[in-house]
Structures are given as C-alpha cells and as structure tokens.
XYZ file of C-alpha atoms in Angstrom:
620
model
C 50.602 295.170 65.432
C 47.805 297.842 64.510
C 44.557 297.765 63.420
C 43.784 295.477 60.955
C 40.687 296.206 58.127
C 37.857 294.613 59.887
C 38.148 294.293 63.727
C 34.619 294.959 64.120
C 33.418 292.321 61.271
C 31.210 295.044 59.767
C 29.489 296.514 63.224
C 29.688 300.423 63.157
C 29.615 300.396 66.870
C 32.281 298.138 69.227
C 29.953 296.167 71.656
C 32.622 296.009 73.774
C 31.499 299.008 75.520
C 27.465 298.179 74.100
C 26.410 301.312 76.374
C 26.982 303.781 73.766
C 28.478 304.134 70.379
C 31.342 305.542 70.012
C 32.717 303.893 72.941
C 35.600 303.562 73.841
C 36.989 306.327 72.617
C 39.004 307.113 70.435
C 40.276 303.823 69.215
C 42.265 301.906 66.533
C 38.895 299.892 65.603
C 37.759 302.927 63.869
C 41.074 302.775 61.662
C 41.502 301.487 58.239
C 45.306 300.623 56.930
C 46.255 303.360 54.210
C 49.378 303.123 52.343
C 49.858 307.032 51.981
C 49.785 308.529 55.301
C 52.847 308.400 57.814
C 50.805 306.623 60.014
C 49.781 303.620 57.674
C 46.318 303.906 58.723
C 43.385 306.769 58.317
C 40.517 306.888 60.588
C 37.610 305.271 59.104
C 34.285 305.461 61.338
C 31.136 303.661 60.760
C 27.880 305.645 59.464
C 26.341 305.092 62.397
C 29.156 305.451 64.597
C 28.991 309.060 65.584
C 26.408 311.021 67.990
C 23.626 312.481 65.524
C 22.549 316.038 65.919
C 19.188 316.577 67.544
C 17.983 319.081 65.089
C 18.508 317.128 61.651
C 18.551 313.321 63.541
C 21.577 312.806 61.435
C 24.435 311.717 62.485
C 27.795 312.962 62.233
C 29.365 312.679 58.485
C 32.092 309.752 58.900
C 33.988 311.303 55.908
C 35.057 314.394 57.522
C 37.595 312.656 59.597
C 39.466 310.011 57.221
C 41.436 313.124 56.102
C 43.486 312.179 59.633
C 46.215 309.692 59.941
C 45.280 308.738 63.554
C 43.843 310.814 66.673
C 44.801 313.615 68.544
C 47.529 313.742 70.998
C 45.301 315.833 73.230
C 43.174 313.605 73.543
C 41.655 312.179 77.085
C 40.560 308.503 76.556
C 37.856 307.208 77.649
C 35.036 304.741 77.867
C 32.241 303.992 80.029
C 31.926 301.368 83.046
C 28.553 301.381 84.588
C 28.181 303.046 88.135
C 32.032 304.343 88.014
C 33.094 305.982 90.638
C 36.966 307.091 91.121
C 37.401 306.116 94.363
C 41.584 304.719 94.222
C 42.488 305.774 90.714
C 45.102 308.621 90.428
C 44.245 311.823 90.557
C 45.342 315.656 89.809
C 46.785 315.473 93.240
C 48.423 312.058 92.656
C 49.475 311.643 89.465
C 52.650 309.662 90.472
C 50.339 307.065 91.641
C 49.568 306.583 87.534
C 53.413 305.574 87.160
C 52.900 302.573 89.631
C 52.681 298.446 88.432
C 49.899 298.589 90.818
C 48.042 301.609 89.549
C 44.312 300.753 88.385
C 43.979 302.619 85.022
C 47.169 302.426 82.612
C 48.228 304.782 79.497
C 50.602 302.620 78.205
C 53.246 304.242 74.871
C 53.765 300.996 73.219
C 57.064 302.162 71.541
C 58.764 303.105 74.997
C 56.954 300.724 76.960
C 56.908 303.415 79.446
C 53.472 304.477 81.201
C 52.281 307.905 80.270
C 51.421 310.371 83.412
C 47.666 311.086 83.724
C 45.025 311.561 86.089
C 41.677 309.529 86.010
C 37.794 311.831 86.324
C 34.460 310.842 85.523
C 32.588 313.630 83.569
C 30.934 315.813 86.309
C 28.627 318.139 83.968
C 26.016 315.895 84.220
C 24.539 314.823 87.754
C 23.271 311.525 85.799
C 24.973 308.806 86.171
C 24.090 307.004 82.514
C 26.094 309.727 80.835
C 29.225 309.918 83.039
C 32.116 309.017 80.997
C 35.650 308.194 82.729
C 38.241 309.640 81.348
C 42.195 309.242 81.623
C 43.591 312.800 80.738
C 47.285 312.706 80.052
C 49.424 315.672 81.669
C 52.024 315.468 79.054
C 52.019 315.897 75.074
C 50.717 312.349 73.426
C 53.912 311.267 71.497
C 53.203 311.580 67.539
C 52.029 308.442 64.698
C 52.357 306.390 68.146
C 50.420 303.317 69.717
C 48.866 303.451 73.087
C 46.565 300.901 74.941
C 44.686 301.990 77.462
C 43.785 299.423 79.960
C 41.571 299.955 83.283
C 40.779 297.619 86.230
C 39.628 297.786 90.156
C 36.769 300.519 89.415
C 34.330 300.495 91.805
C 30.982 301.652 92.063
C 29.345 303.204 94.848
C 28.958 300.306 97.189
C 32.600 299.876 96.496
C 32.368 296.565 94.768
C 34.240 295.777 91.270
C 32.627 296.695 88.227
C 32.371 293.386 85.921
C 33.652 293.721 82.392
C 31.178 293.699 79.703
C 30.740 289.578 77.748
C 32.311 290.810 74.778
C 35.759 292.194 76.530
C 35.390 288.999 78.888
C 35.239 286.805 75.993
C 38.760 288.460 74.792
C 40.712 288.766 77.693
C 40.009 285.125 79.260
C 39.538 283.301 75.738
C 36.623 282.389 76.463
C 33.349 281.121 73.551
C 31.944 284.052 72.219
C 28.964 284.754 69.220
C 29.718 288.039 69.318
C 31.395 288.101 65.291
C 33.487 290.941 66.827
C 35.273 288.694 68.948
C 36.618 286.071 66.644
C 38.278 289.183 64.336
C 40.070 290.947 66.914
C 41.319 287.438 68.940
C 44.792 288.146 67.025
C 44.705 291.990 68.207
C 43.949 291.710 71.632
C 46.381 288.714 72.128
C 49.392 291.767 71.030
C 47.536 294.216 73.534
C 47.668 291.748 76.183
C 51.289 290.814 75.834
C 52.641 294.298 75.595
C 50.952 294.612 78.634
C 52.330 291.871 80.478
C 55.689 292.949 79.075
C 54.997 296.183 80.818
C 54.398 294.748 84.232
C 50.138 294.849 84.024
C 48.560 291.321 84.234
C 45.114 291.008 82.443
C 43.769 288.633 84.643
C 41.766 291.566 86.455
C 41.581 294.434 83.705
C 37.855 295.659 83.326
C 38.212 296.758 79.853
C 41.133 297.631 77.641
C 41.498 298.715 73.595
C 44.345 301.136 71.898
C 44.484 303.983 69.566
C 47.172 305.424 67.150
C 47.653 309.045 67.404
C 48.160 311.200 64.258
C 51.600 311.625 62.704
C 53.044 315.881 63.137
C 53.126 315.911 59.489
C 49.496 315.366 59.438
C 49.038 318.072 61.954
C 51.603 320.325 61.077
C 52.000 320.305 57.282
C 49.374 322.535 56.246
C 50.123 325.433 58.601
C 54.105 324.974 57.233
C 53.309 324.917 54.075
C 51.774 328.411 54.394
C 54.453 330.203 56.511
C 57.312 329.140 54.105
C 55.333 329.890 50.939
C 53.775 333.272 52.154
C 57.216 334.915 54.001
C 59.154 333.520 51.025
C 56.292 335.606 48.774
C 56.125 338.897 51.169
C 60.412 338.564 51.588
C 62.233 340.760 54.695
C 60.235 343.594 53.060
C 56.991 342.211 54.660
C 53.485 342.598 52.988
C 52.822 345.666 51.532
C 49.665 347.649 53.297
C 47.556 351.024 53.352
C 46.723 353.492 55.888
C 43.374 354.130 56.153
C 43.497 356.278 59.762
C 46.283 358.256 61.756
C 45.238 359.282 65.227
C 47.772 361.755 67.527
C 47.510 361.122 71.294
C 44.652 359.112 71.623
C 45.284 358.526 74.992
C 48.161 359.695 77.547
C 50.160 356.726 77.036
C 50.100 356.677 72.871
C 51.653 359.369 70.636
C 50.022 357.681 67.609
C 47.508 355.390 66.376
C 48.279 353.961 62.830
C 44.916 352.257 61.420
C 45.456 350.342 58.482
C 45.276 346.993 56.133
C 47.981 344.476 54.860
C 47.793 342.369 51.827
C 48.749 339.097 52.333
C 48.861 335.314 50.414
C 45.220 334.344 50.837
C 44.762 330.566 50.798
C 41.204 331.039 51.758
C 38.121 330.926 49.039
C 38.009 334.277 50.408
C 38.086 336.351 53.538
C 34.806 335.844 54.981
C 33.822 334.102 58.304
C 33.011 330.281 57.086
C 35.466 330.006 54.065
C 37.799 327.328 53.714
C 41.196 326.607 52.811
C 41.688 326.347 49.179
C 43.598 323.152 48.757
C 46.038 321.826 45.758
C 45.786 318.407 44.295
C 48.909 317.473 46.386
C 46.471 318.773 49.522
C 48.163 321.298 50.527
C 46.697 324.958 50.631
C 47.385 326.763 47.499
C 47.442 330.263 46.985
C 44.859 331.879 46.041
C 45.455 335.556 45.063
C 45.512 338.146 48.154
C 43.891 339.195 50.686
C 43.545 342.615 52.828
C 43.261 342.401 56.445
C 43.089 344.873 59.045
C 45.933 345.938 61.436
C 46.739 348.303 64.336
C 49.863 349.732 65.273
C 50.253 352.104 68.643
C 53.537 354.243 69.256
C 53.885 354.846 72.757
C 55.390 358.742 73.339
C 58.400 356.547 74.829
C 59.489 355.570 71.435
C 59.516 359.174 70.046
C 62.064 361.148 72.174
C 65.059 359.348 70.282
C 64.874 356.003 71.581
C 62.722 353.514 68.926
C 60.853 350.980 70.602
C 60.773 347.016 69.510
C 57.714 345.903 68.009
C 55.806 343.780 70.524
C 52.608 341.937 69.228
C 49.477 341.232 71.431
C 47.787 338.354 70.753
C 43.944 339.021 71.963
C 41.540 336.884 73.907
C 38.644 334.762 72.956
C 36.510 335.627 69.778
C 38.140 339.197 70.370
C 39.425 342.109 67.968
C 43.107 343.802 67.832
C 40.715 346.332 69.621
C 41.889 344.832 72.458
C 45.254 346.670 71.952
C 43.427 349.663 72.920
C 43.581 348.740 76.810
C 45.039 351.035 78.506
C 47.154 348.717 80.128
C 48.600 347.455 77.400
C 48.691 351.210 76.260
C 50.710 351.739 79.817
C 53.018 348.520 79.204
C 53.918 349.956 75.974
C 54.692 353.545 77.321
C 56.323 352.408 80.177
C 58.656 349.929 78.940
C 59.007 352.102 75.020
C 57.319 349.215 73.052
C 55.394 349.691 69.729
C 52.460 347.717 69.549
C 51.161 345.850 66.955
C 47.759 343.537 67.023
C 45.756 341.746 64.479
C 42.659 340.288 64.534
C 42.919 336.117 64.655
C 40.787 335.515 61.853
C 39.678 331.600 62.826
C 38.414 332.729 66.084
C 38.265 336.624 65.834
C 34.829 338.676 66.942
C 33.737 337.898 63.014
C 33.578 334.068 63.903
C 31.819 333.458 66.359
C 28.144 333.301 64.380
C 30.127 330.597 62.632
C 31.296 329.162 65.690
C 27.555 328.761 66.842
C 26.137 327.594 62.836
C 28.274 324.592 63.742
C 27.555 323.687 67.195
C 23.453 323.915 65.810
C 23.575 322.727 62.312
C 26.664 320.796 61.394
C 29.710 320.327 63.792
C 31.903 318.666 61.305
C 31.952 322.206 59.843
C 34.158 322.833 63.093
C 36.806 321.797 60.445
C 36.084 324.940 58.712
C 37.270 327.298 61.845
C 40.714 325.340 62.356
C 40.628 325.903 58.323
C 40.247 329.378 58.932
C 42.341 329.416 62.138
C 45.889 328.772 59.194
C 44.763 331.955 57.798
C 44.705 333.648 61.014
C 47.950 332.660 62.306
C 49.764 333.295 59.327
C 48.413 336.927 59.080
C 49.818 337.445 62.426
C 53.597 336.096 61.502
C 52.976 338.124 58.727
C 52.131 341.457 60.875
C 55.495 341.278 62.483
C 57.308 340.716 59.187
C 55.465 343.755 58.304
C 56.454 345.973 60.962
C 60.074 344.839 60.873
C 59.895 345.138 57.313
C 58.908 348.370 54.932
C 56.541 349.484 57.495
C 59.254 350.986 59.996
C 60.709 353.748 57.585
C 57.412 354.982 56.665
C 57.133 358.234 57.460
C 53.736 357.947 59.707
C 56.026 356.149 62.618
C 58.323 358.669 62.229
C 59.129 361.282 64.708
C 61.648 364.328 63.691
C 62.496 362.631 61.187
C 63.884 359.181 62.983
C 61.672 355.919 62.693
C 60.494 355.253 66.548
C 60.452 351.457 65.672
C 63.483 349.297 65.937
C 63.586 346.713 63.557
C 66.324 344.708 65.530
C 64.101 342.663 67.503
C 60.570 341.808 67.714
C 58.590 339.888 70.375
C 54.976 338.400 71.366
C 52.890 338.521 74.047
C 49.143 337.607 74.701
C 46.523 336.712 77.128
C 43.660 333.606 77.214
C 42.942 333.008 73.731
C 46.147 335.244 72.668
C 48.511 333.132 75.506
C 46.779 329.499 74.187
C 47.869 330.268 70.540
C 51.244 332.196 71.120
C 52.811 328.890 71.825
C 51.699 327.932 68.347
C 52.733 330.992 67.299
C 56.415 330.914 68.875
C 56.975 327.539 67.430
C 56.199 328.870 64.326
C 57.428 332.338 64.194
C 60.809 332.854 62.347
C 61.056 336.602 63.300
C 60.179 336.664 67.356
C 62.529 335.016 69.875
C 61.055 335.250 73.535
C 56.648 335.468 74.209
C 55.260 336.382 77.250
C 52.090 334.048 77.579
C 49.533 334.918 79.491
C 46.345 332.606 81.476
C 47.776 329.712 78.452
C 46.513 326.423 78.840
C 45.628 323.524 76.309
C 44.390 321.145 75.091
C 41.607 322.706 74.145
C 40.142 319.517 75.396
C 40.884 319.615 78.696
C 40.076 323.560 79.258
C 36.439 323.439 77.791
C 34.469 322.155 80.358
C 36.685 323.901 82.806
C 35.846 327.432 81.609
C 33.098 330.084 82.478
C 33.592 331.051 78.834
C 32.240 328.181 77.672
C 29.247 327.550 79.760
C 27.066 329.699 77.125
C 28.319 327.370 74.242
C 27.354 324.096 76.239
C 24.209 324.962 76.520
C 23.884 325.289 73.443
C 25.491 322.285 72.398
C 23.715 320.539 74.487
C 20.519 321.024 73.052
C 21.626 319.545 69.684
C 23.453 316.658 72.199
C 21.515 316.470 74.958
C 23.184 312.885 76.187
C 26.815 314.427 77.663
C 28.164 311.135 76.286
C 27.676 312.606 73.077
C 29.122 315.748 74.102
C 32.110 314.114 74.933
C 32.548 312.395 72.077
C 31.869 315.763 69.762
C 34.228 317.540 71.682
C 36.760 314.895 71.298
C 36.029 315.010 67.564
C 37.023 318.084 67.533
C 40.000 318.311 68.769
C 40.677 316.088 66.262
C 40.213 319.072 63.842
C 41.975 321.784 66.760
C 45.324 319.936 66.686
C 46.111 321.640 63.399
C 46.538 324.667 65.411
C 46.030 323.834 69.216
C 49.111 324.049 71.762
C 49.471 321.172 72.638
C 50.646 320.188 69.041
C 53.186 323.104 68.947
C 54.021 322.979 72.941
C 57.009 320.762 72.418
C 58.202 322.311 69.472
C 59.011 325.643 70.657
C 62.533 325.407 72.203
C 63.198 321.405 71.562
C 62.439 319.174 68.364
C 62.224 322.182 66.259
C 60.029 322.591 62.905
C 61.760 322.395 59.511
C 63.568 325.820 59.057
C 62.736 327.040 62.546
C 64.722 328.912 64.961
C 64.622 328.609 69.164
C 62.501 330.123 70.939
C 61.578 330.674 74.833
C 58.430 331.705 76.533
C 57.306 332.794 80.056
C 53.918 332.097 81.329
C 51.932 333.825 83.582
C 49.382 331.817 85.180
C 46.152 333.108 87.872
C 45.535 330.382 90.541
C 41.443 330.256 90.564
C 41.177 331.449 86.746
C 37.933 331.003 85.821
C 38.601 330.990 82.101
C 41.461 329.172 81.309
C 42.346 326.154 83.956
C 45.888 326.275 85.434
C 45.966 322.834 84.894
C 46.058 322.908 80.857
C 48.943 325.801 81.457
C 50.731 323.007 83.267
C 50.452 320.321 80.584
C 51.996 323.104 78.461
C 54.832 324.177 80.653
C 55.957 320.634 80.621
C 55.828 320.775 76.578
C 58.174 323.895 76.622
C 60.891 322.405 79.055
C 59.556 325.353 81.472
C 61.005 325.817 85.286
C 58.791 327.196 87.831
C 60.063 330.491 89.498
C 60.769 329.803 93.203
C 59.776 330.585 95.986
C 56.519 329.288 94.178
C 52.638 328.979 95.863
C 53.191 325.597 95.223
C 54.861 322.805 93.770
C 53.917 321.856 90.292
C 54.119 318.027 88.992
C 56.913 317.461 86.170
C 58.430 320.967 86.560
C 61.754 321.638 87.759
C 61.969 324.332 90.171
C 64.622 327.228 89.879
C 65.658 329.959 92.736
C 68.006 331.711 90.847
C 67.965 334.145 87.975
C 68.219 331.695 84.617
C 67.656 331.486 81.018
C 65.223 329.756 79.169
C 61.709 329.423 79.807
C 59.624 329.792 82.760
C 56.207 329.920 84.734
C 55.073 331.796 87.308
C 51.952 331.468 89.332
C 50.314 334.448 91.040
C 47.911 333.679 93.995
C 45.242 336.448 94.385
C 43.759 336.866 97.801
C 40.972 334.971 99.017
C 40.727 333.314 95.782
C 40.539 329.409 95.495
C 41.988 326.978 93.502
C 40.666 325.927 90.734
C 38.067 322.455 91.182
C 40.020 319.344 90.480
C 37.238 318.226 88.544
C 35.944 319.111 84.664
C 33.610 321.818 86.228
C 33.919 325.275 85.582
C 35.500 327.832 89.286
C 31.803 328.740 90.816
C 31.820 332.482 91.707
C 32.977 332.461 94.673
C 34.146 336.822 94.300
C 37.120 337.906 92.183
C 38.058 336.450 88.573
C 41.420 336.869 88.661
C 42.046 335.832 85.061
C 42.428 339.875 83.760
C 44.427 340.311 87.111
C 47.743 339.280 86.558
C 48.854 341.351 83.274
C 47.913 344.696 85.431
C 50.773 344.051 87.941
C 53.601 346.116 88.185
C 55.893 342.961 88.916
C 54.138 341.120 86.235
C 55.509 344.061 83.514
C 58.606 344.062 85.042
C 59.658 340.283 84.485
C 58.106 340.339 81.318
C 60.268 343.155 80.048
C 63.283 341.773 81.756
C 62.524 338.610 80.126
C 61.761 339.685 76.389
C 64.777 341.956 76.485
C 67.247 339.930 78.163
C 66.076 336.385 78.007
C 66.414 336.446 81.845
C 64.026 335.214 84.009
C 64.515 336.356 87.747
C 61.823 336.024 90.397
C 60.621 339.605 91.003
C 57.489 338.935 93.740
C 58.749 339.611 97.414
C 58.288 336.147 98.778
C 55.598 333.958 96.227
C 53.884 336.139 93.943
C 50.884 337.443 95.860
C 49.705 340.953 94.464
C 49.381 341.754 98.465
C-alpha cells in the first residue's frame, strides 16, 4: 500500500511531528498517485510545507519538486523527538547493532523485508537543542522506486527516561479517539505500516514515532543524463567532437614536452553556455539539442610519450568549484611523465570555478534554483565523456601531438582519474563512460548528503546558508531537498552501477579508491558507503577493518580501496561535524605518494590491484 491522495486531509504540515514542518522527513504524505511515472506517485508538497527563505519570507516553491517520482536514495531520514539524545541506538562504530529485532531505530525495505544498515546521529551543528534533528543515515545505496518505513522507539533524553510519542502518532499506533482530521485518513495506512512491521519482527506497542517514504525510480534519476550520452557520442561518432587550437606551449615545465590549449564543440542541450542556464528540454522531457557549444580543454604530453613510446590518454577530473587548471600540478605533471600518460582535463561545467557565484545566488535568493546546477552538472559530465572521445578520436593524429612524425598518444586505451570533487563524480562518470575501463578515485565519498556538514569546504557555504535558514531544522530539510535535485548526478545514484546492474548500452568498469584517514574535506565515511556500491575489497593488511567490505591479501582483480593513515593525524569525528584542525590536512596527501602512483598505474594498466605499502599504508 502507498500513499493515498489525501493522508493529511488538506494540512500542508503532518502534526505528527507538530514541532516543525516538514517533519518527518522525507515522507510518502507529501506524495500524490500519478499514473505516468515508474513510481506511480510524484511528490506533491504543501505551500506551506517547506522552510521559507529569510530574505524574501517566502517559502520554498512546492512545484519545483513534483518533477520527481519519489525521494532520494541518499537520503538520511529523519524527524524530531524532543530532548533526543542517542544514548543505545547504533552507531558508526556499531552498525550491526541496526540489523538486530531488538535494535531501537529501524530502516525497514518493504519489498525484501530485510532491515537496511545505518547508523543513528542527532544534528551536532547546532549546540541548541530545539533544532537538533535525529537522523538514520543508511551506509548502503537506498534500493530504487522502493518503500521504506522508518520506525524509532526507546530514545531517551538526557535524564535517560523515554521520550513519549506525540497525540497524533499515539492516536495511530494504539487506535485510540483522535480530532486530529489527519488521523482518521491515514488509519488505513498506518494499519499496512504496522503489519509489515510486525511481519518483520518489530512490535509497535513501544515505537515513538514511525511514517515511510518511496524513493525515486533510476529512470527518473538517470534518464536525462542517458539520454545525452547516447544522443551526443552517437552525433560526435569514434571521430570525437571536432575542436580548435587556440595555444601550443613547448616544455612548460620539466615534466611536459607540450601544452595543447584549445576548445571542442560539442551537442549543447543548455539555453546556452553560461553559469545559470538550464537544460533545454523536449515535450517528451527529455533534453533536446540545442545547436553546439565550444568549451575549453587542456591536453599535456609528458616528454615520456615522445621518445617512441605513445602514452594512453588519462583524464583528471578536478576538485571542488575548480578549473582543468588543476592539470597543471606538477604532480600530476610528474605522474604523467613518470608513468608516459597524456593528460587530458576539462573544466566540470555544473560545478566548475564559473559556478560558484551561482552556487551562492541560490543559497541567498532562491534554493530551488539548486535544480539549475545539477541541470548544468548533465552538461558538464557529458563534455568530459566527450573529451576522451575526443582524444581517442581525430585529435590523436593531429600533427600538434606529434613527435618525429609518430602521434605520442595511444588511442588503444583510455582511463580516469580524479581527486575530491573529481573522485565524487568519477564514479558517475565510470558508470557512464563507454570509452574508459578502470578510474583511480581519489578522497571520493557521497552522498553529497552525508559529506556536507562533514567538510571544512563547506563551512563558508553554511554560514551563509544559514543566514537565509537560521533554524538548522530548516537547514536540514534544504539540504535534503537538494539532494533530491543532486541524485541526477551524485554517486551514490551511479555507485552501484559501475561494475554490477549496468546502464542500458554500458560496458564494465572497475575503480580503485584512495581514501586519507582524518580528511578534512571529504569524510571517509561517504567513501565507504561508495565502496560498498562498487562491490570494492579493502587492500590488506589494512589500518582497519571497514563494515560491509570484504578484505583481500592477495593481488586480485576488480575493484578496490585503500586507506592511507598519515602520522599523528586523527580520525575523522563520528559525528556530522567538520575534522577541527588539529595540524596536517591530509586530503592533498595521498595522490603525492610514490606507492600511491605506483598501484594506480599497476591498476589502470593491468586491472591488478596488489597491496604496495610495506605493512598498512602509512607514508612513514
């Protein structure tokens, strides 16, 4: 049974959890049946539902999210139960304990009947307790157009005594009189919630509060972005997008025999190229072409590559709100030299250096325009599948990559590799890439949801967003909105699609991550949730064990992770707080290591994986 038209008789809020709107979160009362969507239902908030902005004292536009067939499968749950406290509900360090009959918050797949793995935290960026949320953050990939109930009981607060349920949910679970008009629609609906529960080996007698939520179907997530790739490599063909070369620059550095500065004209499906535009969209909604578009590119021949020996293209995916500037590292400009790779890097137009003023226009005047950046984001990843079509393509017999007379690319192969932002989106990128087989990933994690409180990066951002939503309920609710928008392009959409459950007309494909214990930036724990979704073992002997990963102690195949502890540097809080600086980031750390280029090469070259560290992997 799902959501039926009305369960809140009207109400735009669901006074089940009367201390905010919007609460819980997300859930199926804010769905309305729809005949056209996988799903059968489209989410349908109230006008009132959503947090209003401080600046404009509006709230929210409810219309900006019934283009979605359900909610994200990045999602954390979560609700509100006054005086919280997490005292005997599983944690990072415990998560078994959220597979137990006895276990005091459930995340319950209502197709398996299995419960889903997940660790409970209250929201810890505000010191107040009236706008602590607790949240139940899965450690695996939500299933797809699924049903989940979420059901909590025995929180205490801080005098350790049980937290009563509110009337309304009182009035459901024990059938009890209510006036509440919300109570009388949803009698049906809760009677299914509390029976699959019971099924499942939970009792209601004691739950606190309960409610469910349908996640979005993959074709609602997924469609646009394949919908571009086919259409625009079909268009450019194994030739690749034609481009110009605006600059040529000989031995800019002692590692590159030539810089190649230039632009490639691609399928645009943007109403142009700016910062801000959207996707142009047909009348069947997908995006539709419309006309071309020139966007910049950079390719680096390392002197390796010109002594006889062409190198394979490797692409570098850049970090956040970066450039393909960032190719010009010199350690990437080393990697390259050392290991005869050409280099190729594009800008990732979506949440490129050129985006971020639109990044912040939406945090202060609009965030449903957030929509508009994950619009963008299509663009950006389809310009960089395009790049390496390109420089497999036409691009390699051109005679400014040649060197006495021989091309110094081979177009036999092509991999990826890329760090933060470029590590995040290169799983996207390998599940969608028809021309790379093995990525390094670098300091990946995802959801996006799960790593933005956790990061020093985006401190700045909630400060600012903070001032337009200065309640961190709100906050939590905005930033769950948008990862309803991010799943279009966030990891932990494509995570599971990269070597298992392929796309439509897409090729396997393995990755290695590289993961800093203590990263300030991107929290080891979202590059866990992803190594799950790519099947990945951990490379033994390990720092430490990691939950749901098979460990491996001999060379194998397939993909991997690998942790590297830096001296003196702490793990990462357990919490939804941001490392405090306590000395050395060692998020740039770990693509610098000799041992770290070493395994990646063996890896992209051979598909090998083979722990290279002399006992775990500590740079000392």
């Amino acid at each position: 049974m799902g959501a039926s038209d009305d369960l809140l008789a009207g109400e735009d809020c669901d006074p089940m959890v009367p201390h905010r709107c919007g609460l819980p979160f997300p859930s199926d009362v804010w769905t309305r049946s729809a005949e056209d969507t996988p799903t059968g239902k489209r989410v349908h908030f109230g006008a009132a539902t959503l947090p209003s902005h401080e600046s404009s004292g509006a709230h929210l536009s409810a219309e900006a999210f019934t283009q979605f067939d359900g909610f994200s499968v990045g999602q954390a749950p979560m609700t509100y139960l006054e005086g919280a406290t997490v005292t005997g509900l599983p944690s990072l360090t415990d998560i078994d304990a959220s597979l137990l009959a006895s276990s005091p918050t459930v995340l319950l797949n209502t197709v398996t009947g299995e419960a889903v793995p997940h660790f409970a935290e209250l929201d810890l960026t505000s010191d107040d307790p009236a706008e602590q949320v607790l949240m139940l953050r899965p450690v695996v990939r939500l299933d797809d157009a699924t049903r989940y109930i979420v059901a909590i009981r025995g929180v205490v607060d801080g005098g350790g005594a049980t937290i009563e349920p509110t009337e309304v949910f009182r009035a459901l679970r024990d059938g009890t009189e209510s006036d509440d008009p919300t109570v009388a629609a949803r009698r049906d609906h809760y009677d299914d919630i509390f029976g699959r529960l019971a099924d499942a080996g939970y009792d209601k007698a004691d739950l606190q509060v309960a409610w469910d939520f349908t996640t979005s179907s993959l074709e609602g997530k997924t469609g646009w972005m394949l919908h571009m790739r086919d259409e625009a490599l079909a268009t450019v063909g194994a030739a690749g997008p034609s481009y110009v070369i605006d600059e040529v620059v000989d031995a800019p550095n002692q590692y590159i025999a030539r810089r190649i500065l230039g632009r490639m004209t691609v399928p645009l499906y943007m109403e142009s190229v700016d910062p801000g535009a959207k996707l142009v969209l047909g009348a069947d909604g997908m995006p539709m072409q419309n006309g071309t578009g020139e966007f910049a590119f950079m390719v680096q021949i390392p002197n390796s590559a010109t002594t006889g020996t062409p190198g394979f293209p490797l692409q570098n995916g850049h970090g956040l709100l970066g450039s393909l500037d960032e190719g010009r590292n010199s350690w990437l400009a080393q990697l390259a030299d050392e290991k005869n790779y050409v280099l190729i890097t594009v800008n990732f137009v979506g949440f490129a250096e050129d985006d971020e003023s639109v990044v912040l226009s939406a945090i202060i005047e609009d965030f449903t325009r957030f929509g508009d950046i994950i619009q963008r984001q299509h663009q950006g990843m389809i310009n960089s599948l395009l790049a390496m079509r390109m420089v497999r393509g036409d691009f390699a017999n051109d005679d400014a990559v040649k060197f006495n007379g021989v091309s110094a690319i081979d177009t036999s192969a092509g991999f990826y590799r890329g760090d933060s932002q470029g590590g995040i989106y290169g799983h996207t990128y390998m599940a969608l890439t028809t021309d790379v087989e093995r990525g390094l990933l670098g300091e990946p994690g995802g959801p996006y949801n799960l790593l933005l409180n956790r990061s020093v990066d985006f401190s700045p951002f909630f400060a600012i967003l903070n001032t337009q939503f200065p309640d961190h309920i709100d906050t939590q609710i905005v930033l769950g909105l948008a990862q309803m928008f991010w799943d279009r392009t966030d990891p932990i959409t494509y995570c599971n699609h990269i070597n298992d459950n392929l796309l439509p007309n897409t090729p396997h494909h393995e990755v290695l991550s590289h993961v800093a214990i203590g990263d300030y930036q991107v929290s080891p724990h979202g590059a866990h949730i992803l190594a799950r979704g790519v099947n990945a073992k951990s490379v033994t002997p390990a720092y430490r064990p990691i939950w749901g990963i098979e460990e491996a102690s001999q060379p194998f195949t397939g993909s991997g992770i690998v942790e590297f502890q830096f001296p003196g540097v702490p793990e990462v809080p357990l919490t939804n707080v941001p490392p405090q600086d306590l000395g050395m980031d060692p998020h740039d750390e770990v693509r610098k290591l000799q041992v770290s280029r070493d395994q990646t090469d063996q890896f992209l070259r051979t598909g090998v994986i083979e722990h290279l560290c002399s006992g775990i992997c500590d740079p000392e």
